[in-house]
Coordinates of C-alpha atoms in Angstrom, one line a residue:
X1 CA -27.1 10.7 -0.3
X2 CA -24.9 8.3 0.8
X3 CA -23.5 8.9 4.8
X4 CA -20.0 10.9 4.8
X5 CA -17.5 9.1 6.3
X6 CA -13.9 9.8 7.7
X7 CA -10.5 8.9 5.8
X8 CA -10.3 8.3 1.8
X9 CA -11.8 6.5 -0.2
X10 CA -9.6 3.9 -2.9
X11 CA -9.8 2.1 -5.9
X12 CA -12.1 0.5 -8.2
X13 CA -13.4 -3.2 -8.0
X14 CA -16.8 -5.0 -8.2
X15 CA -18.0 -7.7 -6.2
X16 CA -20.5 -10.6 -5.4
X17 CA -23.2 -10.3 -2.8
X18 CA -23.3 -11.3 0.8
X19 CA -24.7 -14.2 2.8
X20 CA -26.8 -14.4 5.9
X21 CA -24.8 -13.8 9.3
X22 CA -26.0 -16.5 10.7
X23 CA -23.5 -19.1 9.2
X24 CA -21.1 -17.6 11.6
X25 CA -21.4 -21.2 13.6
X26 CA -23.2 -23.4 11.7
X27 CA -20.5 -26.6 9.9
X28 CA -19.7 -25.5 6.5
X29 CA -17.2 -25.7 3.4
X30 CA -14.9 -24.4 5.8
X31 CA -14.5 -27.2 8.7
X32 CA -11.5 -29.5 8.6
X33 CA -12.0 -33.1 9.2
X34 CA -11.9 -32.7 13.1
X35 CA -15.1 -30.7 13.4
X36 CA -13.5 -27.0 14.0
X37 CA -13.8 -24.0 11.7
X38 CA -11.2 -23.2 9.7
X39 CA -11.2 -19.5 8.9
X40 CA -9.3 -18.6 5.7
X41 CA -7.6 -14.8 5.8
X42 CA -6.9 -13.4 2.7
X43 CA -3.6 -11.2 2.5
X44 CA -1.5 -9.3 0.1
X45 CA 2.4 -10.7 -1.1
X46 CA 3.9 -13.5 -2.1
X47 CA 3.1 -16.9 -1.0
X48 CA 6.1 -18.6 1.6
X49 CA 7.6 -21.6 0.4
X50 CA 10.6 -21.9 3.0
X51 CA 8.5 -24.0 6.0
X52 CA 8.0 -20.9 8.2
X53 CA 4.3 -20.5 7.7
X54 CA 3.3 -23.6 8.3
X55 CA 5.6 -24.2 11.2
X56 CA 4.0 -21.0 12.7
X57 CA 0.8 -22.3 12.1
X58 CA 1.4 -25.7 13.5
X59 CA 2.1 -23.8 17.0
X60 CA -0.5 -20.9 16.9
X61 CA -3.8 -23.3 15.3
X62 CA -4.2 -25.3 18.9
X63 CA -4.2 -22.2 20.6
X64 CA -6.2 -20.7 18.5
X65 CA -8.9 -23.9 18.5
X66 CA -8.4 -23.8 22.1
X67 CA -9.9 -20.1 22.9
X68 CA -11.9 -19.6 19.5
X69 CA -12.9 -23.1 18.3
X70 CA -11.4 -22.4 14.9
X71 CA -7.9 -22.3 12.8
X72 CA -6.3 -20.2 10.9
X73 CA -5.0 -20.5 6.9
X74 CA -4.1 -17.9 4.2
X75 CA -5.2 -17.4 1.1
X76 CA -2.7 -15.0 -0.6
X77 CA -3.0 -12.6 -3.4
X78 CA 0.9 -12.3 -4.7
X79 CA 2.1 -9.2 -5.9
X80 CA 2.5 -10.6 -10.0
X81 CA -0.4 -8.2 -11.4
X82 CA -2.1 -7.8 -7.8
X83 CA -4.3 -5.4 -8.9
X84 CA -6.3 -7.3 -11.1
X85 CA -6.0 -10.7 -9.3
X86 CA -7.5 -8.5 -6.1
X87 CA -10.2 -7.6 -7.7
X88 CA -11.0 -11.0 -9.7
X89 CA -10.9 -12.7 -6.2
X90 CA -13.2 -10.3 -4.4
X91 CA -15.9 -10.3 -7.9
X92 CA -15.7 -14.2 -7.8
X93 CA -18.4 -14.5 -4.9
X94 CA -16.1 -17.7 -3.8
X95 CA -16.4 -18.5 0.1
X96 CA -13.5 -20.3 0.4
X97 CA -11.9 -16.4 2.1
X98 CA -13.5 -15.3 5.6
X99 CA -11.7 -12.3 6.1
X100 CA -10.3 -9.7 3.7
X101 CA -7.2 -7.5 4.0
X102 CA -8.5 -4.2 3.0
X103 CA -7.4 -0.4 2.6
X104 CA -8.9 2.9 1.6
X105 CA -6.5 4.2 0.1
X106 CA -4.8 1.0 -1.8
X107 CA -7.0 -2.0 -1.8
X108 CA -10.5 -0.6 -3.1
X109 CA -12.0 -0.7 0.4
X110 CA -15.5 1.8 -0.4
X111 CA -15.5 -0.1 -4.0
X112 CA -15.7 -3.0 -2.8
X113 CA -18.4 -2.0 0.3
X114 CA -20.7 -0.4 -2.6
X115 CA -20.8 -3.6 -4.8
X116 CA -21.1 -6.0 -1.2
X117 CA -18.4 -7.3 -1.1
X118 CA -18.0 -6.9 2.4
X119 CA -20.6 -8.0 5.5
X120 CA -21.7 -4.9 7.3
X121 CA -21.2 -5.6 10.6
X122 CA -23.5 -4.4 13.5
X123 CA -22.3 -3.1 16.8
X124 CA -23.9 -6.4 18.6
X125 CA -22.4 -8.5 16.1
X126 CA -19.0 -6.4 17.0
X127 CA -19.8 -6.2 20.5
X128 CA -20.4 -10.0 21.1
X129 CA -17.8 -11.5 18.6
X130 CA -15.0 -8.9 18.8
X131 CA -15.3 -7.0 21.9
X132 CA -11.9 -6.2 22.7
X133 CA -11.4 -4.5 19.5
X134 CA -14.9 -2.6 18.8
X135 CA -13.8 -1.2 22.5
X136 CA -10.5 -0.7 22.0
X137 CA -11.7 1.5 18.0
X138 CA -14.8 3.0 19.8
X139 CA -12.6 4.4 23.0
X140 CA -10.6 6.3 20.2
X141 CA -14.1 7.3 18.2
X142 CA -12.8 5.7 15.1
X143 CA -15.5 3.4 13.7
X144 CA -17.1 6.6 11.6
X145 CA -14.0 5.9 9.6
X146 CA -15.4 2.8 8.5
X147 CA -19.1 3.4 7.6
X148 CA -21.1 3.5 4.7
X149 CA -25.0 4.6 4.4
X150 CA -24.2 4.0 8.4
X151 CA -23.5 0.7 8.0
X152 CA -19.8 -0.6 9.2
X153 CA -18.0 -1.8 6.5
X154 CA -14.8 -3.3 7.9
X155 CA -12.0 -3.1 10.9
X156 CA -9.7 -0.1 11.1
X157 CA -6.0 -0.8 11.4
X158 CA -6.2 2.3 14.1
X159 CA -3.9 1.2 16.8
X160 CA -0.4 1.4 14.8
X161 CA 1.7 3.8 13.6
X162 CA 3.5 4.4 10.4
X163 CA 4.5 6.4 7.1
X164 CA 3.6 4.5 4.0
X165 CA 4.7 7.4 1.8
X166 CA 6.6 6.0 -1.0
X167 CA 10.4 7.3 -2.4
X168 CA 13.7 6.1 -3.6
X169 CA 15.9 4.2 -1.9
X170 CA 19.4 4.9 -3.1
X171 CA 23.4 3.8 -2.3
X172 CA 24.9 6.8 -0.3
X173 CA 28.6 5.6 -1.0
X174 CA 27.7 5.8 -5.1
X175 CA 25.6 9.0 -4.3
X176 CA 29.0 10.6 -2.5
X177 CA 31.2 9.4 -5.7
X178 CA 28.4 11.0 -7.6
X179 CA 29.3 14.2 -6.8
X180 CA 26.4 14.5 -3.9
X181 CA 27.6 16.0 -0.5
X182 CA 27.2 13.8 1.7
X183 CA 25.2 11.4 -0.6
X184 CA 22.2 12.9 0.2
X185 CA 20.2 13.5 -2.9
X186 CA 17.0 16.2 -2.5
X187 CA 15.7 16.3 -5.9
X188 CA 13.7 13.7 -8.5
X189 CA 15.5 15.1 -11.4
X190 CA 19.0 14.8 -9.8
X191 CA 18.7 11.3 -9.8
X192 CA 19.8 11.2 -13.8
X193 CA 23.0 12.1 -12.2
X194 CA 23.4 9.3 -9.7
X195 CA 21.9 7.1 -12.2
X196 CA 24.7 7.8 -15.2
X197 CA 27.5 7.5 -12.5
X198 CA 26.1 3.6 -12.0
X199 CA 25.5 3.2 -15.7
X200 CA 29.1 4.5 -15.9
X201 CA 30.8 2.9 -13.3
X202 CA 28.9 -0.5 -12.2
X203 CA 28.3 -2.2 -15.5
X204 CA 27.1 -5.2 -13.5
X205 CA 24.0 -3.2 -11.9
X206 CA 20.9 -1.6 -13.8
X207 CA 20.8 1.7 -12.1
X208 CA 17.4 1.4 -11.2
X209 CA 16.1 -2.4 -12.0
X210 CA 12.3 -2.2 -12.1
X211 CA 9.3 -4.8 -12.2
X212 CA 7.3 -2.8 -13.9
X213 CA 4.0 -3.8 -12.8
X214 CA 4.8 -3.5 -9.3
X215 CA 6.4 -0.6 -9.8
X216 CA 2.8 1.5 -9.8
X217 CA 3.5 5.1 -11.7
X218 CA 6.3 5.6 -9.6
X219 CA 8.5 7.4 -12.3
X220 CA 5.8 9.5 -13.0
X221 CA 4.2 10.2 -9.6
X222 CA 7.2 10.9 -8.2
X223 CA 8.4 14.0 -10.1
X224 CA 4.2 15.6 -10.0
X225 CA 3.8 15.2 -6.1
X226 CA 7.4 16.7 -5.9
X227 CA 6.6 19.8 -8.7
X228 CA 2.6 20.8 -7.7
X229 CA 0.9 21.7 -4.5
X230 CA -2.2 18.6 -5.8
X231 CA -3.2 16.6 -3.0
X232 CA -4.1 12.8 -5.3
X233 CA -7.8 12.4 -4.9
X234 CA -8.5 9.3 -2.9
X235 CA -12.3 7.3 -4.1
X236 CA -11.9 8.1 -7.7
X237 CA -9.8 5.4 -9.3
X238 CA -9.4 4.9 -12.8
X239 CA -9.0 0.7 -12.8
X240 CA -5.4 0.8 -11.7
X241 CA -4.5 4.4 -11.8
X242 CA -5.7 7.6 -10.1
X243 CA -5.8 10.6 -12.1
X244 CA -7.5 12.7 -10.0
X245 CA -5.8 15.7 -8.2
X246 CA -7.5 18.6 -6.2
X247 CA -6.2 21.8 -5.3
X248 CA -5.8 23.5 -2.3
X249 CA -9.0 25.5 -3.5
X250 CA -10.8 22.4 -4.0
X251 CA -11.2 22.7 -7.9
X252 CA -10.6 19.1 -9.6
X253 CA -8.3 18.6 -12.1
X254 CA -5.8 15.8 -13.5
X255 CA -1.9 15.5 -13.4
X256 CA -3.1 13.3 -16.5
X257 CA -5.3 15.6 -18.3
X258 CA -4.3 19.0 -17.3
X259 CA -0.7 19.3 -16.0
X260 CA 2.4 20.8 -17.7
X261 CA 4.4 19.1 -15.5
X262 CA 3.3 15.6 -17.0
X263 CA 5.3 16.8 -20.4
X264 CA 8.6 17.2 -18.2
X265 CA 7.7 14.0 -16.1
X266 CA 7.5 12.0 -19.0
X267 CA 10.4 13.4 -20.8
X268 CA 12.7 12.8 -18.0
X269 CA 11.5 9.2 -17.9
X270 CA 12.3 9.2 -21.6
X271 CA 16.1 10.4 -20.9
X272 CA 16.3 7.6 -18.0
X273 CA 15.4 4.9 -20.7
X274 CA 17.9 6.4 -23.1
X275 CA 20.5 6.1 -20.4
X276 CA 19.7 2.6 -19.7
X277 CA 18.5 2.9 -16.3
X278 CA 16.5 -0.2 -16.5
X279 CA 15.7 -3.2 -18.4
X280 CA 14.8 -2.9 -21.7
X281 CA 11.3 -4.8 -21.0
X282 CA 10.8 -3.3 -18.0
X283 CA 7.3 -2.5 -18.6
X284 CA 6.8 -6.7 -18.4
X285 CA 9.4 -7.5 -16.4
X286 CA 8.1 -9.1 -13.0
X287 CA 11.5 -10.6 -11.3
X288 CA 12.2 -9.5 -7.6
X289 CA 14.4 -6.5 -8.1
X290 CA 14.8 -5.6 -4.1
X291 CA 16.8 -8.6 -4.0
X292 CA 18.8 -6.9 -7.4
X293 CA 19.1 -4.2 -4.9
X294 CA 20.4 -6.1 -1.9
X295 CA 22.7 -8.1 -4.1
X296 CA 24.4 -4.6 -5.5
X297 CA 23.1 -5.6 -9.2
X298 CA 20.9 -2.1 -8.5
X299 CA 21.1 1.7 -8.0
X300 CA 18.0 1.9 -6.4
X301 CA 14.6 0.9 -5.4
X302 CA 11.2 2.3 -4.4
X303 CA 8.9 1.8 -2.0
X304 CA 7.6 3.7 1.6
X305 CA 9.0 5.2 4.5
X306 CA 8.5 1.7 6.8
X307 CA 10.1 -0.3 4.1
X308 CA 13.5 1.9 4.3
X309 CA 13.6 2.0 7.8
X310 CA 12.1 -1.9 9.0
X311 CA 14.5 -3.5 5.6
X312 CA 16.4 -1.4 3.5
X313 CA 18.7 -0.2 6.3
X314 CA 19.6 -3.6 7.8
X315 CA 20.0 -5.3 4.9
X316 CA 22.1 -2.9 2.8
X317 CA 24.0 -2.3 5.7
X318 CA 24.7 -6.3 6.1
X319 CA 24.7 -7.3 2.3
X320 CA 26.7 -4.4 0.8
X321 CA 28.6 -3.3 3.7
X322 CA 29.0 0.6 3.5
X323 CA 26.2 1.3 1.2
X324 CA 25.0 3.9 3.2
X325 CA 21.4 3.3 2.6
X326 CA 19.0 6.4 1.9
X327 CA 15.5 7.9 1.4
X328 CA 14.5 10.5 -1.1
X329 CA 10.5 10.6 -1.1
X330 CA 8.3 11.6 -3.3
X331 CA 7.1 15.8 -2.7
X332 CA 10.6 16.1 -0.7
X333 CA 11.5 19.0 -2.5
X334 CA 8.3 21.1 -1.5
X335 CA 6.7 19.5 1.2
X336 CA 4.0 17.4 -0.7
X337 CA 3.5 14.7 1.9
X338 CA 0.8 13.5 3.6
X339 CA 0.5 11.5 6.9
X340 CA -0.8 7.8 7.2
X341 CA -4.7 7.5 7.3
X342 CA -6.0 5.2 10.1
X343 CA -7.7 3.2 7.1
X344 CA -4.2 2.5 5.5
X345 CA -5.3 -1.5 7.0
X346 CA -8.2 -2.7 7.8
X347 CA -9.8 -5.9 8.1
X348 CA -13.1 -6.8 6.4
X349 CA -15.5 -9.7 6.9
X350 CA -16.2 -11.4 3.4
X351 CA -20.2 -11.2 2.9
X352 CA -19.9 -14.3 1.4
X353 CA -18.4 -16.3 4.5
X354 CA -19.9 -19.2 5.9
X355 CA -19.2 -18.4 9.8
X356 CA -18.9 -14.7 9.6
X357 CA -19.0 -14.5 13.4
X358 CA -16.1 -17.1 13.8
X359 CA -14.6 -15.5 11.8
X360 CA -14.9 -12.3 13.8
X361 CA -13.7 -14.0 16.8
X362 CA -10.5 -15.2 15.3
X363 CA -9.6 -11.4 14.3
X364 CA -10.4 -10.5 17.6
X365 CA -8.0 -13.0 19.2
X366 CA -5.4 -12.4 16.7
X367 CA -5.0 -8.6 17.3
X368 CA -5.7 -8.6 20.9
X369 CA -4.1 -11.4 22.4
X370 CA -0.7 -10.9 23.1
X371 CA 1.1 -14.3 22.6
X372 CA -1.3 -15.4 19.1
X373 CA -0.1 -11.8 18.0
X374 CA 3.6 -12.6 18.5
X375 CA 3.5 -16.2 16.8
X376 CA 1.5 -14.5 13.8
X377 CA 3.4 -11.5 13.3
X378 CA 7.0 -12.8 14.2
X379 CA 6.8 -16.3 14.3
X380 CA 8.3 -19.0 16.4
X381 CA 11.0 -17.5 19.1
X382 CA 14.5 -19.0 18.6
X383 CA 13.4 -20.1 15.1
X384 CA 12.2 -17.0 13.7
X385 CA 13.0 -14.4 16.0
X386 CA 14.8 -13.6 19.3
X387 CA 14.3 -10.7 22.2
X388 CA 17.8 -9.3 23.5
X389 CA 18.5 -8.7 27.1
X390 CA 17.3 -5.0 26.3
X391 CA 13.7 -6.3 25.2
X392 CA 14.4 -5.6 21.5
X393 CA 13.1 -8.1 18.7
X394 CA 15.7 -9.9 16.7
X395 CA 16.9 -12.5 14.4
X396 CA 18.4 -15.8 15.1
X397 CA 22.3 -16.5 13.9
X398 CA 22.1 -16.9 10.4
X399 CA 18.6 -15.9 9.9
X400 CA 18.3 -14.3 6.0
X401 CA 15.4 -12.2 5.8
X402 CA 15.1 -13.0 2.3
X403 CA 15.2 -16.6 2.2
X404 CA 13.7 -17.1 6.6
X405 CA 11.3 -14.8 6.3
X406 CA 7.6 -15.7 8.0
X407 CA 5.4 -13.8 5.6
X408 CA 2.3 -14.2 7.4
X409 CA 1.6 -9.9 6.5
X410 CA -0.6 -9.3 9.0
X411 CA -1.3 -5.6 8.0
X412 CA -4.9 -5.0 9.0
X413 CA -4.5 -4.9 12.9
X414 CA -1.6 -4.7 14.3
X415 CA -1.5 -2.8 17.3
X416 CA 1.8 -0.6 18.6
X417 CA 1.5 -1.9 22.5
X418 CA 2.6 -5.8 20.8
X419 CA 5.4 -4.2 18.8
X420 CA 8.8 -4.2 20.2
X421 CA 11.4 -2.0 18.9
X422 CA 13.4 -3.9 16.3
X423 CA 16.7 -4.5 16.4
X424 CA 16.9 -4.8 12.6
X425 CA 15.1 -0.9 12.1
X426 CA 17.1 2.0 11.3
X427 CA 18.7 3.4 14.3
X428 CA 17.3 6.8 13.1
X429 CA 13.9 5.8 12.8
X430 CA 13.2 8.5 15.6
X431 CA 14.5 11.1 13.4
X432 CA 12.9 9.8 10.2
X433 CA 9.9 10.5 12.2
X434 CA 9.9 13.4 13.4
X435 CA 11.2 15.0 9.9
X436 CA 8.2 13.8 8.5
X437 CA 5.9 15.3 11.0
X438 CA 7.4 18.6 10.8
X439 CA 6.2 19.0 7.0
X440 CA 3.7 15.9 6.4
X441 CA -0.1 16.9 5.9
X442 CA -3.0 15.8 7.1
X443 CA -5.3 14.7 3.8
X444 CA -7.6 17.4 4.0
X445 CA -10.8 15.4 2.3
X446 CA -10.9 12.3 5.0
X447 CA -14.7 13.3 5.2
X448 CA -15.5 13.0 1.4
X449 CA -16.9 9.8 -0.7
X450 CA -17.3 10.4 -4.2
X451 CA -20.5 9.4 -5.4
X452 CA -19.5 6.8 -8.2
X453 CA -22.4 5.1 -9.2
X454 CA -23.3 7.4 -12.4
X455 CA -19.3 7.7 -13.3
X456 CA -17.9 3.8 -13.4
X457 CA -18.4 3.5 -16.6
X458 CA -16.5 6.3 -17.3
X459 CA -14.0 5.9 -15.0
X460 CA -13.5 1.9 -16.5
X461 CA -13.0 3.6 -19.9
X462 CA -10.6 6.0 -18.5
X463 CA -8.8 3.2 -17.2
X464 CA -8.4 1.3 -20.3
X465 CA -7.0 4.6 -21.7
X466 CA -4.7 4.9 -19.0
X467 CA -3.6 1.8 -19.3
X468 CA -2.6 1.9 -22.5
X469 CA -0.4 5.0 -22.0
X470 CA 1.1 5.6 -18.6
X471 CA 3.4 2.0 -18.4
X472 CA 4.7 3.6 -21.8
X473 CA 4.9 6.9 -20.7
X474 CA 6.4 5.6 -17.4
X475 CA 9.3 3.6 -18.9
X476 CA 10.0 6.4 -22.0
X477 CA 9.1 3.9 -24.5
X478 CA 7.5 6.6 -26.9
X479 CA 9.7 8.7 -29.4
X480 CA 7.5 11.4 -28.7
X481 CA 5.9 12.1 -25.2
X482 CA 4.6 15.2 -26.2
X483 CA 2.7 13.2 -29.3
X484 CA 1.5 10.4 -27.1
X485 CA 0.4 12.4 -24.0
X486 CA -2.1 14.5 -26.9
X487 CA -3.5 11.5 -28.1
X488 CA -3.8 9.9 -24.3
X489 CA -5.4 13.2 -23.6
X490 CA -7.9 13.3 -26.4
X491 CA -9.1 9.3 -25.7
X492 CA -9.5 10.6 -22.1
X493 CA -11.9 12.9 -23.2
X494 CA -13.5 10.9 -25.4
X495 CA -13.9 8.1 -22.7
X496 CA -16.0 11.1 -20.9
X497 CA -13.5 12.8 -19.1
X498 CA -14.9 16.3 -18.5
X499 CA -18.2 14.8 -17.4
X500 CA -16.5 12.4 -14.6
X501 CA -14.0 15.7 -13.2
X502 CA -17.4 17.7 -13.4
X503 CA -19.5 14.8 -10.8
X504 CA -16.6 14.7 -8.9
X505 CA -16.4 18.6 -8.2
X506 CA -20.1 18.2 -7.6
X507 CA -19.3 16.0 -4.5
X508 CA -16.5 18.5 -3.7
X509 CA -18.8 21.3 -3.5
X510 CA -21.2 19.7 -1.5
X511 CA -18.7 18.4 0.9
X512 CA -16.9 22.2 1.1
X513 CA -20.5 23.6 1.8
X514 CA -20.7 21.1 5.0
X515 CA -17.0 22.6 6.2
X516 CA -18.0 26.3 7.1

């Protein structure tokens, strides 16, 4: 039985196997011509192509040489069909990538630990190589949250806070001439509303312009976390969808499979395609719609809680002065919203690394040393950022966020001691706060892992099932919802359904039994 661990679990992935650890300092494929290591970080988002990056780098690399012997360079996974270019990098066994940007609950961590894609790292190896962060994790007892069969799998981003939980960001001054008091919308289905006053009234903007396969389920997830009481089951992933829900009586069950609500989720995104919100291929459709958003040629967008208050704000409020920027998330109507897991980020060693332990020590220096943090996670002062008199981070004259930025997306260690208020962050981000943690939850199941190894299969064919369906679904493209959910719903089951929910609630019961 494999060792219980804290946090979720995430999606599905396979991998290649791991290396010895002793090519942590021995020359390899990945020393530049001058002798040092070159460790290669893989990240999520686009790649930069403005200059930033490098110029960063160009500063940071001889400080880094000088106190780790090694160099830093990216190897980026961008956000065109991430999912699956994710998981192709991690099966490829290729060692050109030393360390791996990682998540429980987005980027397949426990996936990708069971089918090795990952270096279990021991506390010496920890102790010797990254001592300031296995003390920093073990003072706060949170390396549990990374093991598997005892073994640790990767680095928890443990030291930072934020809410990830996703919503709508909307225009306040089109929400007021709406008809909404105050422009604050507090209900998913009052958003067909909103969105026929845009249709009606800004004929240059989509009223919500979406790239659909960054867009996740979002038009269907949003209205089920807002109209059950299901917590989404982390650990059981369907390829690129998760479909399982549990109850607060920890009985299994599907939003897919076994909702009512889906039938009303689904019609609703059906009336929003009749309407026009978005693009007619919006299930294809991959161009940058935030920038549709900033540029006023959009109703809306979606993303989390940190994106609102760190972006959205600041640039509605400069690029379409009087917006009035705002945040309806997903659950708002009945409290369905959970808090940030510590495992949100985290920072994996690839097993198939040449200099593992190098590789170690760069992380190491990165999160815990105070000036390499700054040039990696804001760049070059005077260039990329500045601080004001009253200590706060800001932007250069002239700096465009969308064009300047650094995008170095160092989310797998940053650390809230090196992060100085913004001046660019909502000025209510207190408040933003603090309403969340009056109704946010705690995931109740951070010491479950579902047992997968009899159910991939299964869960692969779900997934090809889903896949089929839920962008159409999504994006109202069928006639008949009620039709197309049936026959989604009877493939399911076919693809062995009942006997995956049924494993699942095995590992649910066992898990309760351990509770009491």
């Amino acid at each position: 039985m494999k060792t219980r661990i804290l946090m979720s679990a995430a999606l599905i992935t396979t991998v290649g196997l791991g290396v010895g650890m002793l090519a942590g300092c021995t020359p390899g494929g990945g020393d530049d011509s001058g002798g040092n290591t070159k460790v290669t970080m893989l990240v999520l988002g686009d790649k930069p192509t403005n200059g930033h990056l490098e110029a960063m780098l160009d500063k940071l690399n001889p400080k880094l040489k000088e106190k780790t012997g090694a160099t830093l360079a990216f190897h980026y996974i961008e956000w065109a069909d991430w999912q699956t270019q994710y998981n192709v990098e991690l099966l490829s066994g290729d060692d050109k990538v030393d360390l791996i940007t990682t998540a429980t609950d987005w980027l397949y961590a426990w996936e990708n630990a069971e089918k090795g894609a990952f270096l279990p790292l021991s506390e010496k190896m920890l102790q010797d190589n990254a001592p300031k962060t296995w003390k920093q994790v073990n003072d706060d007892g949170d390396w549990d949250l990374t093991k598997l069969d005892g073994e640790i799998q990767f680095i928890p981003e443990d030291n930072y806070t934020q809410y990830t939980n996703h919503g709508f960001f909307y225009r306040g001054d089109w929400a007021t001439a709406a008809g909404f008091a105050n422009g604050e919308i507090t209900s998913f289905e009052d958003f067909t509303k909103y969105f026929q006053w845009v249709k009606d009234n800004q004929p240059e903007a989509y009223p919500w312009d979406v790239a659909g396969a960054a867009n996740g389920e979002a038009a269907l997830t949003g209205y089920l976390q807002g109209h059950t009481d299901w917590a989404t089951l982390q650990g059981a992933s369907a390829g690129n969808y998760m479909p399982f829900q549990i109850t607060s009586d920890n009985e299994v069950t599907s939003w897919y499979m076994e909702s009512d609500e889906l039938l009303d989720a689904a019609k609703l995104a059906k009336k929003w395609n009749d309407i026009g919100v978005w693009r007619e291929d919006a299930v294809n459709y991959d161009g940058d719609t935030r920038e549709e958003f900033y540029a006023g040629r959009s109703g809306a967008d979606q993303h989390h809680t940190q994106t609102y208050i760190g972006a959205i704000v600041d640039n509605m409020t400069k690029k379409q002065p009087g917006s009035d920027p705002k945040m309806f998330y997903w659950g708002q109507e009945n409290g369905n919203v959970f808090k940030d897991i510590k495992t949100h980020g985290a920072m994996a060693v690839s097993a198939n690394s040449k200099h593992p332990e190098k590789a170690l020590q760069v992380y190491d220096a990165l999160r815990n040393d105070e000036e390499l943090y700054a040039l990696l996670n804001f760049g070059i002062e005077g260039t990329d950022y500045v601080m004001t008199d009253d200590g706060k981070l800001g932007q250069p004259d002239g700096y465009d966020p969308s064009k300047d930025s650094l995008g170095s997306n160092f989310w797998a260690g940053r650390m809230d001691e090196f992060e100085p208020q913004r001046v660019t962050e909502a000025p209510n981000k207190k408040e933003i706060y603090a309403a969340l943690d009056e109704v946010a939850k705690d995931y109740p199941y951070s010491t479950l892992i579902i047992d997968k190894d009899t159910i991939d299969p299964t869960l692969a064919a779900m997934g090809a099932v889903l896949s089929e369906y839920i962008p159409q679904l999504e994006y109202g493209k069928f006639d008949d919802p009620a039709k197309a959910i049936d026959e989604m719903r009877s493939k399911l089951k076919e693809a062995g359904y009942d006997d995956a929910r049924d494993a699942i609630q095995s590992n649910v019961d066992d898990w309760a039994k351990d509770q009491k």
